[in-house]
PDB file of C-alpha atoms in Angstrom:
ATOM      1  CA  ASP H 393       0.000   0.000   0.000  1.00 95.00           C
ATOM      2  CA  ILE H 394       1.085   3.584  -0.588  1.00 97.00           C
ATOM      3  CA  GLN H 395       1.592   5.358   2.736  1.00 97.00           C
ATOM      4  CA  MET H 396       0.558   8.993   3.003  1.00 98.00           C
ATOM      5  CA  THR H 397       2.275  11.110   5.659  1.00 98.00           C
ATOM      6  CA  GLN H 398       0.800  14.443   6.615  1.00 98.00           C
ATOM      7  CA  SER H 399       2.384  17.166   8.689  1.00 98.00           C
ATOM      8  CA  PRO H 400       1.775  18.711  11.028  1.00 97.00           C
ATOM      9  CA  SER H 401      -0.769  16.470  12.750  1.00 97.00           C
ATOM     10  CA  SER H 402      -2.347  19.554  14.293  1.00 97.00           C
ATOM     11  CA  LEU H 403      -1.915  23.299  14.271  1.00 97.00           C
ATOM     12  CA  SER H 404      -3.389  26.346  15.902  1.00 97.00           C
ATOM     13  CA  ALA H 405      -3.601  29.588  13.976  1.00 97.00           C
ATOM     14  CA  SER H 406      -5.377  32.914  14.034  1.00 97.00           C
ATOM     15  CA  VAL H 407      -8.016  34.298  11.722  1.00 97.00           C
ATOM     16  CA  GLY H 408      -6.286  35.771   8.688  1.00 97.00           C
ATOM     17  CA  ASP H 409      -3.176  33.584   8.968  1.00 97.00           C
ATOM     18  CA  ARG H 410      -1.750  31.675   6.029  1.00 98.00           C
ATOM     19  CA  VAL H 411      -1.813  27.949   6.779  1.00 98.00           C
ATOM     20  CA  THR H 412       0.183  25.258   4.981  1.00 98.00           C
ATOM     21  CA  ILE H 413      -0.193  21.480   5.267  1.00 98.00           C
ATOM     22  CA  THR H 414       2.116  18.988   3.603  1.00 98.00           C
ATOM     23  CA  CYS H 415       1.480  15.453   2.414  1.00 98.00           C
ATOM     24  CA  GLN H 416       4.196  13.036   1.345  1.00 98.00           C
ATOM     25  CA  ALA H 417       3.583   9.770  -0.465  1.00 98.00           C
ATOM     26  CA  SER H 418       5.775   6.711   0.060  1.00 97.00           C
ATOM     27  CA  GLN H 419       6.260   6.564  -3.718  1.00 97.00           C
ATOM     28  CA  ALA H 420       5.561   8.811  -6.657  1.00 97.00           C
ATOM     29  CA  ILE H 421       1.855   9.143  -7.446  1.00 97.00           C
ATOM     30  CA  GLY H 422       1.862  11.693 -10.249  1.00 96.00           C
ATOM     31  CA  ASN H 423      -0.888  14.195  -9.493  1.00 96.00           C
ATOM     32  CA  TYR H 424      -3.358  11.554  -8.273  1.00 97.00           C
ATOM     33  CA  LEU H 425      -3.904  13.356  -4.997  1.00 97.00           C
ATOM     34  CA  ASN H 426      -7.045  14.830  -3.450  1.00 98.00           C
ATOM     35  CA  TRP H 427      -7.655  16.937  -0.347  1.00 98.00           C
ATOM     36  CA  TYR H 428     -10.704  16.725   1.920  1.00 98.00           C
ATOM     37  CA  HIS H 429     -11.978  18.953   4.733  1.00 98.00           C
ATOM     38  CA  GLN H 430     -13.880  17.293   7.557  1.00 97.00           C
ATOM     39  CA  LYS H 431     -15.741  19.551   9.961  1.00 96.00           C
ATOM     40  CA  PRO H 432     -16.456  18.134  13.429  1.00 93.00           C
ATOM     41  CA  GLY H 433     -19.244  15.556  13.343  1.00 92.00           C
ATOM     42  CA  LYS H 434     -19.614  15.733   9.563  1.00 96.00           C
ATOM     43  CA  ALA H 435     -18.523  13.716   6.544  1.00 97.00           C
ATOM     44  CA  PRO H 436     -15.439  14.858   4.633  1.00 97.00           C
ATOM     45  CA  ASP H 437     -15.868  17.284   1.749  1.00 97.00           C
ATOM     46  CA  LEU H 438     -13.730  17.113  -1.381  1.00 97.00           C
ATOM     47  CA  VAL H 439     -11.968  20.481  -1.736  1.00 98.00           C
ATOM     48  CA  ILE H 440      -9.041  19.870  -4.106  1.00 98.00           C
ATOM     49  CA  TYR H 441      -8.807  17.161  -6.779  1.00 97.00           C
ATOM     50  CA  ASP H 442      -5.911  16.114  -8.995  1.00 96.00           C
ATOM     51  CA  ALA H 443      -3.507  17.922  -6.640  1.00 97.00           C
ATOM     52  CA  SER H 444      -4.364  21.466  -7.683  1.00 97.00           C
ATOM     53  CA  ASN H 445      -7.926  21.770  -8.985  1.00 97.00           C
ATOM     54  CA  LEU H 446     -10.490  23.520  -6.826  1.00 97.00           C
ATOM     55  CA  GLN H 447     -13.727  21.560  -6.455  1.00 96.00           C
ATOM     56  CA  THR H 448     -16.823  23.446  -7.629  1.00 95.00           C
ATOM     57  CA  GLY H 449     -18.241  25.716  -4.952  1.00 95.00           C
ATOM     58  CA  VAL H 450     -15.160  25.605  -2.724  1.00 97.00           C
ATOM     59  CA  THR H 451     -13.622  28.815  -1.461  1.00 97.00           C
ATOM     60  CA  THR H 452     -10.723  30.262  -3.443  1.00 97.00           C
ATOM     61  CA  ARG H 453      -8.809  30.627  -0.160  1.00 97.00           C
ATOM     62  CA  PHE H 454      -7.927  26.969  -0.648  1.00 98.00           C
ATOM     63  CA  SER H 455      -5.218  25.857  -3.040  1.00 98.00           C
ATOM     64  CA  GLY H 456      -3.081  22.799  -3.703  1.00 98.00           C
ATOM     65  CA  THR H 457       0.257  22.211  -5.374  1.00 98.00           C
ATOM     66  CA  GLY H 458       2.662  19.404  -5.981  1.00 97.00           C
ATOM     67  CA  SER H 459       3.292  16.286  -8.012  1.00 96.00           C
ATOM     68  CA  GLY H 460       5.282  13.097  -7.667  1.00 95.00           C
ATOM     69  CA  ALA H 461       5.531  12.416  -3.946  1.00 97.00           C
ATOM     70  CA  ASP H 462       5.309  15.840  -2.298  1.00 98.00           C
ATOM     71  CA  PHE H 463       2.162  17.924  -2.039  1.00 98.00           C
ATOM     72  CA  THR H 464       1.037  21.064  -0.255  1.00 98.00           C
ATOM     73  CA  PHE H 465      -2.372  22.394   0.743  1.00 98.00           C
ATOM     74  CA  THR H 466      -2.677  26.079   1.604  1.00 98.00           C
ATOM     75  CA  ILE H 467      -5.333  28.263   3.168  1.00 98.00           C
ATOM     76  CA  SER H 468      -4.447  31.794   2.155  1.00 97.00           C
ATOM     77  CA  SER H 469      -6.329  33.604   4.927  1.00 97.00           C
ATOM     78  CA  LEU H 470      -7.772  31.396   7.654  1.00 97.00           C
ATOM     79  CA  GLN H 471     -11.445  31.891   8.504  1.00 97.00           C
ATOM     80  CA  PRO H 472     -13.490  30.448  11.397  1.00 96.00           C
ATOM     81  CA  GLU H 473     -15.376  28.089   9.069  1.00 96.00           C
ATOM     82  CA  ASP H 474     -12.065  26.501   8.033  1.00 97.00           C
ATOM     83  CA  LEU H 475     -11.616  24.677  11.311  1.00 96.00           C
ATOM     84  CA  GLY H 476     -11.624  20.908  11.239  1.00 97.00           C
ATOM     85  CA  THR H 477      -9.391  18.150   9.929  1.00 97.00           C
ATOM     86  CA  TYR H 478      -7.823  18.016   6.487  1.00 98.00           C
ATOM     87  CA  TYR H 479      -6.925  14.727   4.800  1.00 98.00           C
ATOM     88  CA  CYS H 480      -4.943  13.963   1.677  1.00 98.00           C
ATOM     89  CA  GLN H 481      -5.892  10.907  -0.391  1.00 98.00           C
ATOM     90  CA  GLN H 482      -3.961   9.114  -3.114  1.00 97.00           C
ATOM     91  CA  TYR H 483      -5.608   7.134  -5.869  1.00 96.00           C
ATOM     92  CA  ASP H 484      -2.680   6.267  -8.096  1.00 96.00           C
ATOM     93  CA  HIS H 485      -2.742   2.685  -6.831  1.00 95.00           C
ATOM     94  CA  LEU H 486      -5.392   0.685  -5.055  1.00 94.00           C
ATOM     95  CA  PRO H 487      -6.110   0.506  -2.234  1.00 96.00           C
ATOM     96  CA  ILE H 488      -7.012   4.165  -1.953  1.00 97.00           C
ATOM     97  CA  THR H 489      -5.156   5.484   1.103  1.00 97.00           C
ATOM     98  CA  PHE H 490      -5.514   8.605   3.204  1.00 97.00           C
ATOM     99  CA  GLY H 491      -3.074  10.624   5.225  1.00 97.00           C
ATOM    100  CA  GLY H 492      -3.445  10.660   8.990  1.00 96.00           C
ATOM    101  CA  GLY H 493      -5.055  14.091   8.969  1.00 96.00           C
ATOM    102  CA  THR H 494      -4.159  17.604  10.084  1.00 97.00           C
ATOM    103  CA  THR H 495      -6.442  19.208  12.641  1.00 97.00           C
ATOM    104  CA  VAL H 496      -6.722  22.975  12.301  1.00 97.00           C
ATOM    105  CA  GLU H 497      -7.751  24.917  15.367  1.00 96.00           C
ATOM    106  CA  ILE H 498      -8.503  28.596  15.519  1.00 89.00           C
TER     107      ILE H 498
ATOM    108  CA  GLN P 781     -27.670  17.799  -5.463  1.00 89.00           C
ATOM    109  CA  VAL P 782     -26.898  14.102  -5.105  1.00 95.00           C
ATOM    110  CA  HIS P 783     -27.855  12.691  -1.712  1.00 96.00           C
ATOM    111  CA  LEU P 784     -26.521   9.515  -0.111  1.00 97.00           C
ATOM    112  CA  GLN P 785     -28.009   7.933   2.991  1.00 97.00           C
ATOM    113  CA  GLU P 786     -26.620   4.984   4.936  1.00 98.00           C
ATOM    114  CA  SER P 787     -28.959   2.600   6.732  1.00 97.00           C
ATOM    115  CA  GLY P 788     -28.559  -0.524   8.834  1.00 96.00           C
ATOM    116  CA  PRO P 789     -28.164  -1.792  12.390  1.00 96.00           C
ATOM    117  CA  GLY P 790     -26.163   0.384  14.739  1.00 96.00           C
ATOM    118  CA  LEU P 791     -25.205  -2.540  16.969  1.00 97.00           C
ATOM    119  CA  VAL P 792     -23.690  -5.835  15.832  1.00 98.00           C
ATOM    120  CA  LYS P 793     -22.490  -8.693  18.007  1.00 97.00           C
ATOM    121  CA  PRO P 794     -18.912  -9.953  17.746  1.00 97.00           C
ATOM    122  CA  SER P 795     -18.431 -12.711  15.126  1.00 97.00           C
ATOM    123  CA  GLU P 796     -21.648 -11.722  13.366  1.00 97.00           C
ATOM    124  CA  THR P 797     -22.150  -9.938  10.027  1.00 98.00           C
ATOM    125  CA  LEU P 798     -22.371  -6.174   9.543  1.00 98.00           C
ATOM    126  CA  SER P 799     -24.748  -5.096   6.768  1.00 98.00           C
ATOM    127  CA  LEU P 800     -25.252  -1.553   5.548  1.00 98.00           C
ATOM    128  CA  THR P 801     -27.104  -0.100   2.585  1.00 98.00           C
ATOM    129  CA  CYS P 802     -26.558   3.256   0.903  1.00 98.00           C
ATOM    130  CA  THR P 803     -29.460   4.802  -0.988  1.00 98.00           C
ATOM    131  CA  VAL P 804     -28.655   7.284  -3.724  1.00 97.00           C
ATOM    132  CA  SER P 805     -31.175   9.985  -4.560  1.00 94.00           C
ATOM    133  CA  SER P 806     -31.367  13.048  -6.808  1.00 93.00           C
ATOM    134  CA  GLY P 807     -28.860  11.558  -9.209  1.00 91.00           C
ATOM    135  CA  SER P 808     -28.064   8.538 -11.341  1.00 91.00           C
ATOM    136  CA  ILE P 809     -26.311   5.508  -9.924  1.00 92.00           C
ATOM    137  CA  ASN P 810     -25.020   4.602 -13.382  1.00 91.00           C
ATOM    138  CA  SER P 811     -21.465   5.292 -14.589  1.00 92.00           C
ATOM    139  CA  TYR P 812     -20.002   6.031 -11.172  1.00 95.00           C
ATOM    140  CA  TYR P 813     -17.929   4.227  -8.553  1.00 96.00           C
ATOM    141  CA  TRP P 814     -19.672   3.702  -5.223  1.00 97.00           C
ATOM    142  CA  ASN P 815     -17.442   3.494  -2.181  1.00 98.00           C
ATOM    143  CA  TRP P 816     -17.455   2.503   1.464  1.00 98.00           C
ATOM    144  CA  ILE P 817     -15.050   4.239   3.843  1.00 98.00           C
ATOM    145  CA  ARG P 818     -14.878   3.926   7.612  1.00 98.00           C
ATOM    146  CA  GLN P 819     -13.519   6.032  10.443  1.00 97.00           C
ATOM    147  CA  SER P 820     -12.800   4.485  13.821  1.00 93.00           C
ATOM    148  CA  PRO P 821     -13.514   6.715  16.835  1.00 84.00           C
ATOM    149  CA  GLY P 822     -10.970   9.511  16.934  1.00 80.00           C
ATOM    150  CA  LYS P 823      -9.041   8.009  14.015  1.00 83.00           C
ATOM    151  CA  GLY P 824      -8.464   8.651  10.340  1.00 87.00           C
ATOM    152  CA  LEU P 825     -10.146   7.362   7.206  1.00 96.00           C
ATOM    153  CA  GLU P 826      -9.889   3.804   5.881  1.00 97.00           C
ATOM    154  CA  TRP P 827     -11.098   2.880   2.403  1.00 98.00           C
ATOM    155  CA  ILE P 828     -13.019  -0.395   2.437  1.00 98.00           C
ATOM    156  CA  GLY P 829     -13.788  -0.824  -1.243  1.00 97.00           C
ATOM    157  CA  GLU P 830     -15.823   0.206  -4.269  1.00 97.00           C
ATOM    158  CA  VAL P 831     -18.347  -1.112  -6.733  1.00 97.00           C
ATOM    159  CA  TYR P 832     -18.877   0.270 -10.205  1.00 96.00           C
ATOM    160  CA  SER P 833     -22.421   0.574 -11.483  1.00 93.00           C
ATOM    161  CA  SER P 834     -21.742  -2.442 -13.712  1.00 93.00           C
ATOM    162  CA  GLY P 835     -21.046  -4.527 -10.601  1.00 93.00           C
ATOM    163  CA  ASN P 836     -17.238  -4.686 -10.824  1.00 96.00           C
ATOM    164  CA  THR P 837     -15.614  -4.422  -7.412  1.00 97.00           C
ATOM    165  CA  ASN P 838     -12.303  -3.536  -5.795  1.00 97.00           C
ATOM    166  CA  TYR P 839     -11.506  -4.122  -2.129  1.00 97.00           C
ATOM    167  CA  ASN P 840      -8.883  -3.111   0.381  1.00 97.00           C
ATOM    168  CA  PRO P 841      -6.677  -6.218   0.700  1.00 97.00           C
ATOM    169  CA  SER P 842      -6.657  -5.791   4.488  1.00 96.00           C
ATOM    170  CA  LEU P 843     -10.435  -6.452   4.561  1.00 96.00           C
ATOM    171  CA  LYS P 844     -11.005  -8.365   1.329  1.00 95.00           C
ATOM    172  CA  SER P 845     -11.542 -11.772   2.940  1.00 96.00           C
ATOM    173  CA  ARG P 846     -14.471 -10.436   5.001  1.00 97.00           C
ATOM    174  CA  VAL P 847     -16.087  -7.840   2.736  1.00 98.00           C
ATOM    175  CA  THR P 848     -18.608  -7.922  -0.085  1.00 98.00           C
ATOM    176  CA  ILE P 849     -19.898  -4.786  -1.821  1.00 98.00           C
ATOM    177  CA  SER P 850     -22.786  -5.040  -4.256  1.00 97.00           C
ATOM    178  CA  VAL P 851     -25.004  -2.690  -6.250  1.00 96.00           C
ATOM    179  CA  ASP P 852     -28.696  -2.771  -7.151  1.00 95.00           C
ATOM    180  CA  THR P 853     -29.187  -0.161  -9.860  1.00 93.00           C
ATOM    181  CA  SER P 854     -32.958  -0.749  -9.995  1.00 94.00           C
ATOM    182  CA  LYS P 855     -33.220   0.493  -6.416  1.00 95.00           C
ATOM    183  CA  SER P 856     -30.392   3.069  -6.656  1.00 95.00           C
ATOM    184  CA  GLN P 857     -28.716   1.319  -3.755  1.00 97.00           C
ATOM    185  CA  PHE P 858     -25.400  -0.288  -2.989  1.00 97.00           C
ATOM    186  CA  SER P 859     -24.519  -2.399   0.020  1.00 98.00           C
ATOM    187  CA  LEU P 860     -21.702  -3.445   2.320  1.00 98.00           C
ATOM    188  CA  ARG P 861     -21.466  -6.810   4.002  1.00 98.00           C
ATOM    189  CA  MET P 862     -18.664  -7.522   6.468  1.00 98.00           C
ATOM    190  CA  THR P 863     -18.421 -10.903   8.173  1.00 98.00           C
ATOM    191  CA  SER P 864     -16.845 -12.022  11.447  1.00 97.00           C
ATOM    192  CA  VAL P 865     -16.766  -8.560  12.979  1.00 98.00           C
ATOM    193  CA  THR P 866     -14.799  -7.694  16.121  1.00 97.00           C
ATOM    194  CA  ALA P 867     -14.582  -4.622  18.325  1.00 95.00           C
ATOM    195  CA  ALA P 868     -11.929  -3.291  15.936  1.00 95.00           C
ATOM    196  CA  ASP P 869     -14.665  -2.882  13.328  1.00 96.00           C
ATOM    197  CA  THR P 870     -16.507  -0.333  15.482  1.00 97.00           C
ATOM    198  CA  ALA P 871     -16.530   2.827  13.382  1.00 97.00           C
ATOM    199  CA  VAL P 872     -18.553   5.391  11.500  1.00 97.00           C
ATOM    200  CA  TYR P 873     -19.206   3.921   8.068  1.00 98.00           C
ATOM    201  CA  TYR P 874     -19.560   6.344   5.155  1.00 98.00           C
ATOM    202  CA  CYS P 875     -20.784   5.699   1.658  1.00 98.00           C
ATOM    203  CA  ALA P 876     -19.473   7.981  -1.075  1.00 98.00           C
ATOM    204  CA  ARG P 877     -19.745   8.522  -4.827  1.00 97.00           C
ATOM    205  CA  GLY P 878     -16.566   8.316  -6.856  1.00 94.00           C
ATOM    206  CA  VAL P 879     -16.018  10.176 -10.078  1.00 91.00           C
ATOM    207  CA  TRP P 880     -13.157   7.847 -10.947  1.00 88.00           C
ATOM    208  CA  ARG P 881     -11.555   8.095  -7.500  1.00 89.00           C
ATOM    209  CA  ASP P 882     -12.588  11.642  -6.547  1.00 92.00           C
ATOM    210  CA  LEU P 883     -15.074  11.101  -3.718  1.00 95.00           C
ATOM    211  CA  ASP P 884     -17.367  14.046  -4.342  1.00 95.00           C
ATOM    212  CA  TYR P 885     -20.561  13.164  -2.467  1.00 97.00           C
ATOM    213  CA  TRP P 886     -20.699  11.449   0.913  1.00 98.00           C
ATOM    214  CA  GLY P 887     -23.439  10.181   3.156  1.00 98.00           C
ATOM    215  CA  GLN P 888     -23.739  11.556   6.673  1.00 97.00           C
ATOM    216  CA  GLY P 889     -22.209   8.394   8.125  1.00 97.00           C
ATOM    217  CA  ALA P 890     -23.588   5.530  10.198  1.00 97.00           C
ATOM    218  CA  LEU P 891     -22.074   4.578  13.543  1.00 97.00           C
ATOM    219  CA  VAL P 892     -21.761   0.820  13.910  1.00 98.00           C
ATOM    220  CA  THR P 893     -20.764  -0.532  17.313  1.00 97.00           C
ATOM    221  CA  VAL P 894     -19.580  -4.111  17.713  1.00 97.00           C
ATOM    222  CA  SER P 895     -20.461  -5.322  21.174  1.00 96.00           C
ATOM    223  CA  SER P 896     -22.223  -8.199  22.880  1.00 95.00           C
TER     224      SER P 896
END
């Protein structure tokens, strides 16, 4: 299985801060990488697909970059509704695997 | 707006079989991948497997010996069956639609507790 390592596992930031989360795959996965945002008590929402494409209806504060094995998710200006846990997901090889998550606190 | 809803028993005894159904509404079940993902309490996400609308399946090798996923397009439903459950299978079980492997719509989740 491809292992996905996210860092940090948690962070605390202030409204308006720029927040960056990294995700590293145990082998190259091209751009077959998605990002999800899970608010407390809710199902995850797809926010970035194919490493850098913003899902329809998602705030432009969110962005993603990277290819190969190293990826980055950025929130340009943190807002209260951005709290929750962010997960990366690879789908280059089955089984689909997720990173361990990054919990964002405000 | 596509809507997915999980249904099934919230309590299953150890060694018995977990069965969940996901009903898809406000959208077609055809030409998509339909997935099951679980999240143990306080833990991350684990992909269980998928079924394409044609019935083709893929499973996580770690669960493959105990899992069956099937689809009934006439009812716009797909189902998860997991045998020989233990306490380690206690989790929130989500169903999700896959556009290829982009999981764009999710159900609200169903908590399944394994306990005698």
